[in-house]
Coordinates of C-alpha atoms in Angstrom, one line a residue:
M71 CA -7.9 148.6 62.0
K72 CA -5.8 145.8 63.3
T73 CA -4.3 145.2 66.8
A74 CA -1.0 143.4 67.2
S75 CA -0.6 140.4 69.6
A76 CA 2.5 139.1 71.5
E77 CA 1.8 135.5 70.7
I78 CA 3.1 135.9 67.1
F79 CA 6.6 136.3 68.7
R80 CA 6.5 133.1 70.8
K81 CA 8.1 130.9 68.2
Y82 CA 11.2 133.0 68.1
T83 CA 12.3 131.9 71.6
T84 CA 11.6 129.3 74.2
D85 CA 8.4 129.1 76.1
E86 CA 10.3 129.7 79.3
V87 CA 11.8 132.9 78.1
F88 CA 8.6 134.1 76.4
D89 CA 6.5 133.6 79.5
R90 CA 9.0 135.8 81.5
I91 CA 8.2 138.8 79.3
K92 CA 5.4 140.4 81.2
P93 CA 4.0 144.0 81.0
C94 CA 4.5 146.5 83.7
S95 CA 2.2 149.4 84.6
S96 CA 4.9 151.9 85.3
V97 CA 8.7 152.3 85.7
S98 CA 8.2 152.1 89.4
D99 CA 6.4 148.8 89.0
M100 CA 9.3 147.4 86.9
W101 CA 12.0 148.8 89.0
R102 CA 10.8 147.3 92.3
K103 CA 10.7 143.9 90.6
V104 CA 14.1 144.0 88.9
S105 CA 16.0 145.7 91.6
A106 CA 15.0 142.9 94.0
E107 CA 15.3 140.0 91.6
Y108 CA 18.7 141.0 90.2
A109 CA 20.0 142.7 93.3
D110 CA 23.5 141.3 93.1
T111 CA 23.8 141.5 89.3
V112 CA 25.8 144.4 87.8
A113 CA 23.3 146.8 86.2
I114 CA 25.7 149.5 85.0
N115 CA 29.4 149.3 84.1
D116 CA 30.5 152.9 83.5
G117 CA 33.9 152.7 81.9
G118 CA 35.0 149.9 84.4
E119 CA 33.2 151.3 87.4
T120 CA 30.5 148.8 88.2
H121 CA 27.2 149.2 90.1
T122 CA 24.8 146.4 90.9
F123 CA 21.0 146.7 90.8
A124 CA 20.9 147.0 94.6
E125 CA 23.5 149.7 94.6
L126 CA 21.7 151.6 91.9
E127 CA 18.5 151.5 93.9
S128 CA 20.3 152.6 97.0
D129 CA 21.9 155.5 95.2
A130 CA 18.6 156.4 93.5
A131 CA 16.7 156.3 96.9
L132 CA 19.2 158.8 98.4
F133 CA 18.9 161.0 95.2
R134 CA 15.1 161.0 95.5
G135 CA 15.5 163.0 98.7
L136 CA 17.0 165.9 96.7
L137 CA 14.1 166.2 94.3
P138 CA 11.6 169.1 94.9
D139 CA 8.0 168.2 95.6
G140 CA 6.4 169.5 92.5
G141 CA 7.2 170.2 88.8
R142 CA 9.1 168.5 86.1
I143 CA 12.7 167.5 86.3
G144 CA 15.2 168.3 83.5
I145 CA 18.3 166.1 83.0
I146 CA 21.2 167.3 80.9
A147 CA 24.1 164.8 81.1
P148 CA 26.2 162.6 78.8
N149 CA 25.8 158.9 79.0
S150 CA 26.9 158.0 82.5
Y151 CA 26.0 156.3 85.7
G152 CA 25.0 159.8 87.0
F153 CA 22.4 160.1 84.3
V154 CA 21.0 156.6 85.0
K155 CA 20.8 157.2 88.8
A156 CA 19.1 160.6 88.4
F157 CA 16.7 159.2 85.8
I158 CA 15.6 156.2 87.8
A159 CA 15.3 158.3 90.9
A160 CA 13.1 160.9 89.3
V161 CA 10.8 158.8 87.2
T162 CA 10.2 156.3 90.1
A163 CA 9.4 159.3 92.3
G164 CA 6.5 160.1 89.9
K165 CA 8.4 163.0 88.2
T166 CA 8.3 163.8 84.5
C167 CA 11.8 163.9 83.1
L168 CA 12.7 166.3 80.3
I169 CA 15.7 164.6 78.6
M170 CA 18.0 167.3 77.2
P171 CA 20.7 166.6 74.7
A172 CA 24.1 166.9 76.4
G173 CA 25.3 169.5 73.9
L174 CA 22.5 171.9 74.6
P175 CA 23.8 175.5 75.2
A176 CA 23.2 177.3 78.5
E177 CA 20.7 179.7 76.9
A178 CA 18.6 176.8 75.6
V179 CA 18.6 175.1 79.0
Y180 CA 17.3 178.3 80.6
G181 CA 14.7 178.7 77.9
L182 CA 13.3 175.2 78.2
S183 CA 13.3 175.4 82.0
M184 CA 11.0 178.5 81.7
Q185 CA 8.9 177.2 78.9
L186 CA 8.2 173.8 80.5
G187 CA 8.1 174.9 84.1
L188 CA 11.0 172.8 85.4
A189 CA 11.3 172.6 89.1
A190 CA 14.9 171.3 89.0
V191 CA 17.6 170.6 86.5
V192 CA 20.1 167.7 87.0
H193 CA 23.6 168.0 85.6
T194 CA 27.0 166.3 85.7
D195 CA 30.5 167.7 85.8
E196 CA 30.6 167.7 82.0
T197 CA 27.4 169.9 81.8
A198 CA 27.8 172.1 84.9
D199 CA 28.7 175.1 82.7
R200 CA 25.2 174.9 81.1
M201 CA 23.7 176.0 84.4
S202 CA 25.3 179.5 84.2
V203 CA 22.3 181.4 82.7
L204 CA 19.7 179.4 84.7
S205 CA 21.3 179.9 88.1
K206 CA 21.3 183.7 87.6
A207 CA 18.0 184.2 85.8
A208 CA 15.9 181.6 87.5
P209 CA 17.0 181.1 91.1
N210 CA 13.7 179.4 91.9
V211 CA 14.8 176.4 89.7
K212 CA 16.8 174.0 91.8
I213 CA 20.1 172.9 90.3
I214 CA 21.3 169.5 91.3
S215 CA 24.5 167.7 90.6
A216 CA 24.1 164.0 89.7
A217 CA 27.0 163.3 92.0
D218 CA 25.0 164.7 95.0
S219 CA 23.2 162.5 97.5
G220 CA 20.4 163.1 100.0
K221 CA 20.6 162.4 103.7
E222 CA 17.9 159.8 104.0
P223 CA 16.7 157.2 101.4
V224 CA 13.2 157.8 99.9
P225 CA 11.5 154.7 98.5
A226 CA 10.0 154.6 95.0
S227 CA 6.4 155.9 94.7
D228 CA 3.3 154.0 93.5
V229 CA 3.1 155.7 90.1
P230 CA 0.0 155.3 88.0
G231 CA 0.5 154.3 84.4
D232 CA -1.0 157.5 83.0
V233 CA 1.5 159.7 84.7
P234 CA 3.9 161.2 82.2
A235 CA 7.4 159.7 82.5
V236 CA 9.5 161.5 79.9
I237 CA 9.5 164.4 77.5
M238 CA 11.8 163.6 74.5
F239 CA 12.7 165.8 71.6
T240 CA 11.7 164.7 68.1
G241 CA 11.6 166.2 64.7
G242 CA 7.9 165.1 64.6
T243 CA 6.1 164.5 61.3
T244 CA 6.4 168.1 60.3
G245 CA 10.1 168.5 60.8
K246 CA 9.9 171.1 63.6
S247 CA 11.6 170.0 66.9
K248 CA 8.9 169.1 69.5
G249 CA 8.7 167.5 72.9
A250 CA 6.8 164.2 72.8
V251 CA 5.2 163.3 76.1
L252 CA 5.4 159.5 77.0
S253 CA 3.4 158.2 79.9
N254 CA 4.8 155.5 82.2
R255 CA 2.5 153.0 80.5
A256 CA 3.8 153.9 77.0
F257 CA 7.4 154.0 78.2
M258 CA 7.1 150.5 79.7
R259 CA 5.2 149.1 76.7
G260 CA 8.2 150.2 74.5
T261 CA 10.6 148.7 77.1
V262 CA 8.9 145.3 77.2
N263 CA 8.4 145.2 73.4
G264 CA 12.1 145.4 73.1
C265 CA 12.3 141.8 74.4
Y266 CA 10.3 140.2 71.6
G267 CA 11.8 138.4 68.6
I268 CA 15.1 137.6 70.3
K269 CA 16.0 134.0 71.3
D270 CA 18.0 135.0 74.4
V271 CA 17.1 138.3 76.0
F272 CA 17.5 137.9 79.7
G273 CA 20.9 138.2 81.5
Q274 CA 22.7 139.7 78.5
K275 CA 25.6 142.1 78.2
Y276 CA 24.8 145.4 76.3
L277 CA 27.2 148.0 75.2
L278 CA 25.8 151.5 74.9
V279 CA 26.9 153.8 72.1
L280 CA 23.7 155.7 71.4
P281 CA 22.9 158.8 73.5
F282 CA 20.2 158.6 76.2
S283 CA 18.7 161.7 74.7
H284 CA 17.7 159.6 71.7
V285 CA 14.6 157.4 72.3
F286 CA 16.4 154.4 70.8
G287 CA 19.3 154.7 73.3
L288 CA 17.0 155.4 76.3
I289 CA 14.3 152.8 75.8
R290 CA 15.8 150.0 73.8
N291 CA 19.3 150.2 75.2
L292 CA 19.0 151.3 78.8
M293 CA 15.5 150.3 79.8
T294 CA 15.3 146.9 78.1
S295 CA 18.7 146.1 79.5
L296 CA 17.5 146.9 83.1
Y297 CA 14.1 145.1 82.6
T298 CA 15.9 141.9 81.5
G299 CA 18.5 141.9 84.3
S300 CA 21.3 142.5 81.9
T301 CA 24.5 144.5 82.3
L302 CA 24.9 147.8 80.4
F303 CA 28.5 149.0 79.6
I304 CA 28.5 152.7 79.0
C305 CA 30.9 153.7 76.2
R306 CA 31.7 157.3 77.0
S307 CA 33.1 158.1 73.6
N308 CA 32.5 156.4 70.3
K309 CA 36.2 156.7 69.5
D310 CA 36.7 154.2 72.3
M311 CA 34.0 151.8 71.1
F312 CA 36.2 149.0 69.8
R313 CA 38.5 149.2 72.8
D314 CA 35.5 148.9 75.1
I315 CA 34.1 146.0 73.1
A316 CA 37.3 144.1 73.5
V317 CA 37.3 144.6 77.3
F318 CA 33.5 144.1 77.9
R319 CA 32.7 141.6 75.2
P320 CA 29.0 142.4 74.8
T321 CA 26.4 139.9 73.6
I322 CA 23.9 142.4 72.3
M323 CA 24.4 145.9 70.7
V324 CA 21.8 148.5 69.7
M325 CA 23.1 150.4 66.7
V326 CA 22.2 152.6 63.8
P327 CA 23.1 151.2 60.3
A328 CA 26.0 153.7 59.8
L329 CA 27.8 152.3 62.9
A330 CA 27.1 148.7 61.9
E331 CA 28.5 149.5 58.5
M332 CA 31.7 151.0 60.0
A333 CA 32.2 147.9 62.3
L334 CA 31.7 145.6 59.4
T335 CA 34.2 147.5 57.2
L336 CA 36.8 147.4 59.9
S337 CA 36.2 143.6 60.5
K338 CA 36.8 143.0 56.8
K339 CA 39.9 145.2 56.7
F340 CA 41.5 143.6 59.8
G341 CA 40.3 140.1 59.3
R342 CA 38.5 139.7 62.6
N343 CA 35.2 140.6 64.2
M344 CA 35.6 144.2 65.6
L345 CA 32.4 143.7 67.6
G346 CA 33.8 140.8 69.6
Q347 CA 33.5 137.1 69.6
D348 CA 30.7 137.1 72.1
L349 CA 28.3 139.3 70.2
R350 CA 25.3 137.4 68.9
T351 CA 22.6 140.0 68.2
I352 CA 22.5 143.5 66.8
I353 CA 19.3 145.5 67.1
C354 CA 19.5 148.0 64.2
G355 CA 17.2 151.0 63.5
A356 CA 16.7 154.8 63.2
A357 CA 17.4 154.5 59.5
A358 CA 17.0 152.0 56.6
V359 CA 19.0 148.9 57.1
P360 CA 20.7 147.6 53.9
P361 CA 20.1 143.8 53.3
Y362 CA 23.8 143.5 52.7
L363 CA 24.5 144.2 56.4
I364 CA 22.1 141.4 57.4
R365 CA 23.7 138.9 55.2
E366 CA 27.3 139.8 56.0
Y367 CA 26.7 139.7 59.8
A368 CA 25.0 136.4 59.5
S369 CA 28.1 135.0 57.8
M370 CA 30.0 136.1 61.0
G371 CA 27.4 134.3 63.3
I372 CA 25.7 137.5 64.3
T373 CA 21.9 138.1 63.9
L374 CA 21.1 141.6 62.8
L375 CA 17.5 142.5 63.5
P376 CA 16.0 145.6 61.8
G377 CA 13.1 147.5 63.3
Y378 CA 11.0 150.6 63.0
G379 CA 9.9 153.1 65.5
L380 CA 9.3 156.7 66.4
T381 CA 9.8 158.9 69.4
E382 CA 6.1 159.3 69.4
S383 CA 5.6 155.5 69.7
A384 CA 8.0 155.0 72.7
N385 CA 10.6 153.9 70.1
L386 CA 9.2 150.5 69.0
V387 CA 6.5 149.9 66.4
S388 CA 7.8 146.7 64.7
G389 CA 10.8 144.4 64.7
N390 CA 12.0 141.8 62.3
P391 CA 12.8 138.4 63.8
E392 CA 13.2 136.8 60.3
S393 CA 15.7 139.3 58.8
L394 CA 17.5 136.8 56.6
K395 CA 14.2 135.6 55.1
K396 CA 12.7 139.1 54.7
P397 CA 15.7 141.4 54.7
D398 CA 13.8 144.4 53.2
S399 CA 11.1 144.3 56.0
V400 CA 11.1 146.2 59.3
G401 CA 9.2 143.3 60.8
I402 CA 6.0 142.5 62.7
M403 CA 4.0 144.9 64.7
Y404 CA 4.7 144.8 68.4
P405 CA 2.0 144.0 71.1
G406 CA -0.3 146.8 72.1
M407 CA 0.0 148.5 68.7
E408 CA -3.2 149.4 66.8
Y409 CA -2.7 150.3 63.2
R410 CA -4.3 151.1 59.8
I411 CA -3.1 152.2 56.4
E412 CA -4.8 155.1 54.8
D413 CA -3.7 156.1 51.2
G414 CA -0.5 154.2 51.8
E415 CA 0.3 156.0 55.1
L416 CA 0.7 154.2 58.4
W417 CA -1.7 155.4 61.2
L418 CA -1.1 154.3 64.8
K419 CA -2.9 154.1 68.1
G420 CA -2.1 152.0 71.2
E421 CA -0.8 152.0 74.7
N422 CA 2.8 152.8 73.5
M423 CA 1.8 156.0 71.8
M424 CA 2.6 159.4 73.2
D425 CA 0.1 161.7 75.0
G426 CA 0.9 164.4 72.4
Y427 CA 3.5 167.1 71.8
I428 CA 3.8 169.4 74.8
G429 CA 2.9 173.0 74.3
D430 CA 2.1 172.4 70.6
D431 CA -0.9 172.2 68.4
N432 CA -1.3 168.5 67.9
S433 CA -4.0 168.7 65.2
A434 CA -1.6 168.4 62.3
A435 CA -0.4 165.0 63.6
Y436 CA -3.8 163.3 64.3
T437 CA -6.9 162.4 62.5
D438 CA -9.8 161.0 64.6
G439 CA -7.4 160.1 67.4
W440 CA -5.0 158.3 65.0
F441 CA -1.4 159.4 64.9
R442 CA -0.3 159.9 61.3
T443 CA 3.3 158.8 61.0
G444 CA 4.0 160.3 57.6
D445 CA 5.5 157.0 56.5
L446 CA 4.3 155.2 53.4
V447 CA 4.1 151.4 54.0
R448 CA 2.9 148.1 52.8
I449 CA 2.2 144.9 54.7
D450 CA 2.7 141.5 53.1
D451 CA 0.6 138.4 53.5
D452 CA 2.6 137.2 56.5
G453 CA 2.1 140.5 58.4
F454 CA 5.5 141.9 57.8
L455 CA 5.8 145.7 57.4
Y456 CA 7.8 147.5 54.7
I457 CA 8.6 151.2 54.6
T458 CA 8.3 152.5 51.1
G459 CA 8.9 156.2 51.7
R460 CA 8.0 159.5 53.5
I461 CA 5.1 161.6 52.4
K462 CA 7.0 164.8 52.8
E463 CA 9.8 163.5 50.6
I464 CA 7.6 162.5 47.7
I465 CA 8.8 164.0 44.4
V466 CA 6.1 165.3 42.2
L467 CA 7.4 165.5 38.6
P468 CA 6.2 168.1 36.1
N469 CA 4.2 165.3 34.3
G470 CA 2.2 164.6 37.5
E471 CA 4.0 161.3 38.4
N472 CA 4.8 160.8 42.1
I473 CA 8.1 159.2 43.2
S474 CA 9.0 158.0 46.6
P475 CA 12.8 158.4 46.9
A476 CA 13.2 155.7 49.5
E477 CA 11.4 153.1 47.3
V478 CA 13.7 153.9 44.4
E479 CA 16.8 154.1 46.6
A480 CA 16.1 150.6 47.9
S481 CA 16.6 149.2 44.4
F482 CA 20.1 150.5 44.3
S483 CA 20.9 149.8 47.9
A484 CA 20.3 146.1 47.1
L485 CA 23.6 146.1 45.3
N486 CA 26.5 144.9 47.5
C487 CA 28.7 147.7 46.1
V488 CA 26.3 150.5 47.2
Q489 CA 26.7 151.5 50.8
D490 CA 24.2 154.4 50.7
C491 CA 22.4 156.5 48.1
E492 CA 20.0 159.4 47.8
L493 CA 17.6 160.3 45.0
Y494 CA 16.4 163.9 44.6
E495 CA 15.0 166.4 42.1
D496 CA 17.3 169.1 40.8
K497 CA 16.8 172.0 38.4
T498 CA 18.9 172.6 35.2
E499 CA 19.9 176.1 34.1
N500 CA 16.9 176.3 31.9
G501 CA 14.6 175.4 34.7
S502 CA 13.7 171.8 33.7
S503 CA 13.6 169.0 36.3
V504 CA 16.1 166.2 36.5
L505 CA 16.4 163.2 38.9
V506 CA 19.8 162.9 40.5
L507 CA 21.1 159.8 42.2
E508 CA 24.1 160.2 44.5
V509 CA 25.9 157.0 45.5
L510 CA 28.4 156.2 48.2
P511 CA 30.2 153.1 47.2
R512 CA 30.9 150.2 49.6
M513 CA 34.7 150.0 49.2
T514 CA 35.0 146.6 50.9
E515 CA 33.1 145.1 48.0
L516 CA 34.4 147.4 45.2
G517 CA 37.9 146.8 46.4
K518 CA 37.6 143.2 45.4
L519 CA 37.9 144.3 41.7
P520 CA 41.0 145.4 39.9
E521 CA 41.4 149.2 40.5
E522 CA 41.2 150.1 36.9
E523 CA 37.8 148.3 36.6
R524 CA 36.1 149.6 39.7
A525 CA 34.5 152.9 38.4
G526 CA 33.3 151.3 35.2
R527 CA 31.9 148.2 36.9
L528 CA 30.1 150.3 39.6
R529 CA 28.5 152.5 37.0
A530 CA 27.5 149.5 34.9
M531 CA 25.8 147.8 37.8
I532 CA 24.0 151.0 38.8
E533 CA 22.8 151.7 35.3
E534 CA 21.5 148.1 34.9
V535 CA 19.3 148.7 37.9
N536 CA 18.2 152.1 36.6
A537 CA 17.2 150.5 33.2
S538 CA 15.0 148.0 35.1
L539 CA 12.9 150.8 36.7
P540 CA 9.9 152.4 35.1
A541 CA 11.0 155.3 32.9
Y542 CA 9.7 158.1 35.2
K543 CA 11.7 156.7 38.2
R544 CA 15.0 156.6 36.4
Y545 CA 17.7 159.0 37.3
N546 CA 19.0 161.5 34.7
R547 CA 22.3 162.2 36.4
L548 CA 24.5 159.9 38.5
C549 CA 27.0 161.2 41.0
I550 CA 29.5 158.9 42.7
R551 CA 30.6 160.3 46.1
D552 CA 34.1 159.9 47.5
T553 CA 33.0 161.2 51.0
D554 CA 30.1 160.2 53.3
F555 CA 26.8 162.0 53.1
P556 CA 26.1 164.8 55.6
R557 CA 24.2 163.2 58.4
T558 CA 21.9 164.1 61.3
P559 CA 22.9 163.4 64.9
A560 CA 21.0 160.1 64.6
M561 CA 23.3 159.2 61.6
K562 CA 20.5 159.5 59.0
I563 CA 21.4 161.1 55.7
L564 CA 20.6 164.8 55.8
R565 CA 18.5 164.8 52.6
H566 CA 19.0 167.2 49.7
G567 CA 17.3 170.5 50.3
K568 CA 17.9 170.4 54.0
K569 CA 21.7 170.6 53.8
Q570 CA 23.2 173.7 55.4

């Protein structure tokens, strides 16, 4: 077992900045400090409508007066100031917030409210219609509009660190959707860990494109922005992202690789940086980050920092402050993280870890108190972590050989002309197994070649890599895609066998 330390990150910023990064026992503890220290700073810019930290606290204090005394609070809302106000109000009142995806249907809202014993559900104008079933079938559950306000301000409570702060949905390690319970202590450990490994982290300008219902958007985008006295611009629709970037000019963005790839493609096509001239840092995760993106953004003066995390770990497990030097790594373990590797699988403990899945049998996810991530990893001599695959995705060939698709895919993704790829096992008509590699070309690179040479050169480069692999890891069939892969809401490839 090993425990990570904050000091390893000191060299990546100044002592002054590093020493300002201090743990907080709860969201209330953090919020009291930042709402006073940054009172006149704009905390949220919602499509041009600005709200300072002081205004956000004033609105949250009035909203606290609307909350019932007991029970959990559900929030179903798109990214908006209304969501932020309701969330800060509820969690600093000592409530546990169930974060519902904004697209959840009315029947599911009712079902979750009953299943998890919600005392109230907060909605915005965009999600008001989701209250239809709940209002009729459960009149005891209070329905609150995020636009409403109480008569008298109610101050933030003194909330102990072990009080649950949020319940967030995750696929879990078994693939079934579950509610991960994160305590205030875990939630704040994730928030503070988001500050490490970045040269300039305080007083920045963030642009939000990830949903708050995703742990990456809620913790690393919203909470770390608030903790550092930064301003968060809420992009209401991804189709307006580049317009909003031109207006707001962010300095940091939190993105998934697919969005970073799209922005890079457009930058190459139009000959300018589509993410703005002020952008200096991209925090990238939720899926494997191709080394190509790291190199190309570096050539534009933008540092792209990959990381690794889980909903169960309050988002952040590791981050890579040396991405150009070690582009295949997801970085160094964050402070407060205890870890061990058993048969190649990463096991975790620590103050950032969830309390468990609510209403579920947790035994399948734990061994002797250690959370089994399901991720296969290795750690190099410098302490940098590498993800080599997922246990549940291992392909067992008829001859008994085991293949990690992610490990093989990484060999092909290292090619500049490969944007994404997927390796999977398929069956022939006679029942024998074959390995299939599907490749999505990166047209910004392939387009540099004469049109008549592209297909041949692409196949030649891919086949050269294939020939370099051990025989049992080589694909038998190559498919070149002309459309993107099916993807999950988090923009991960929906792997073969799970496609609907």
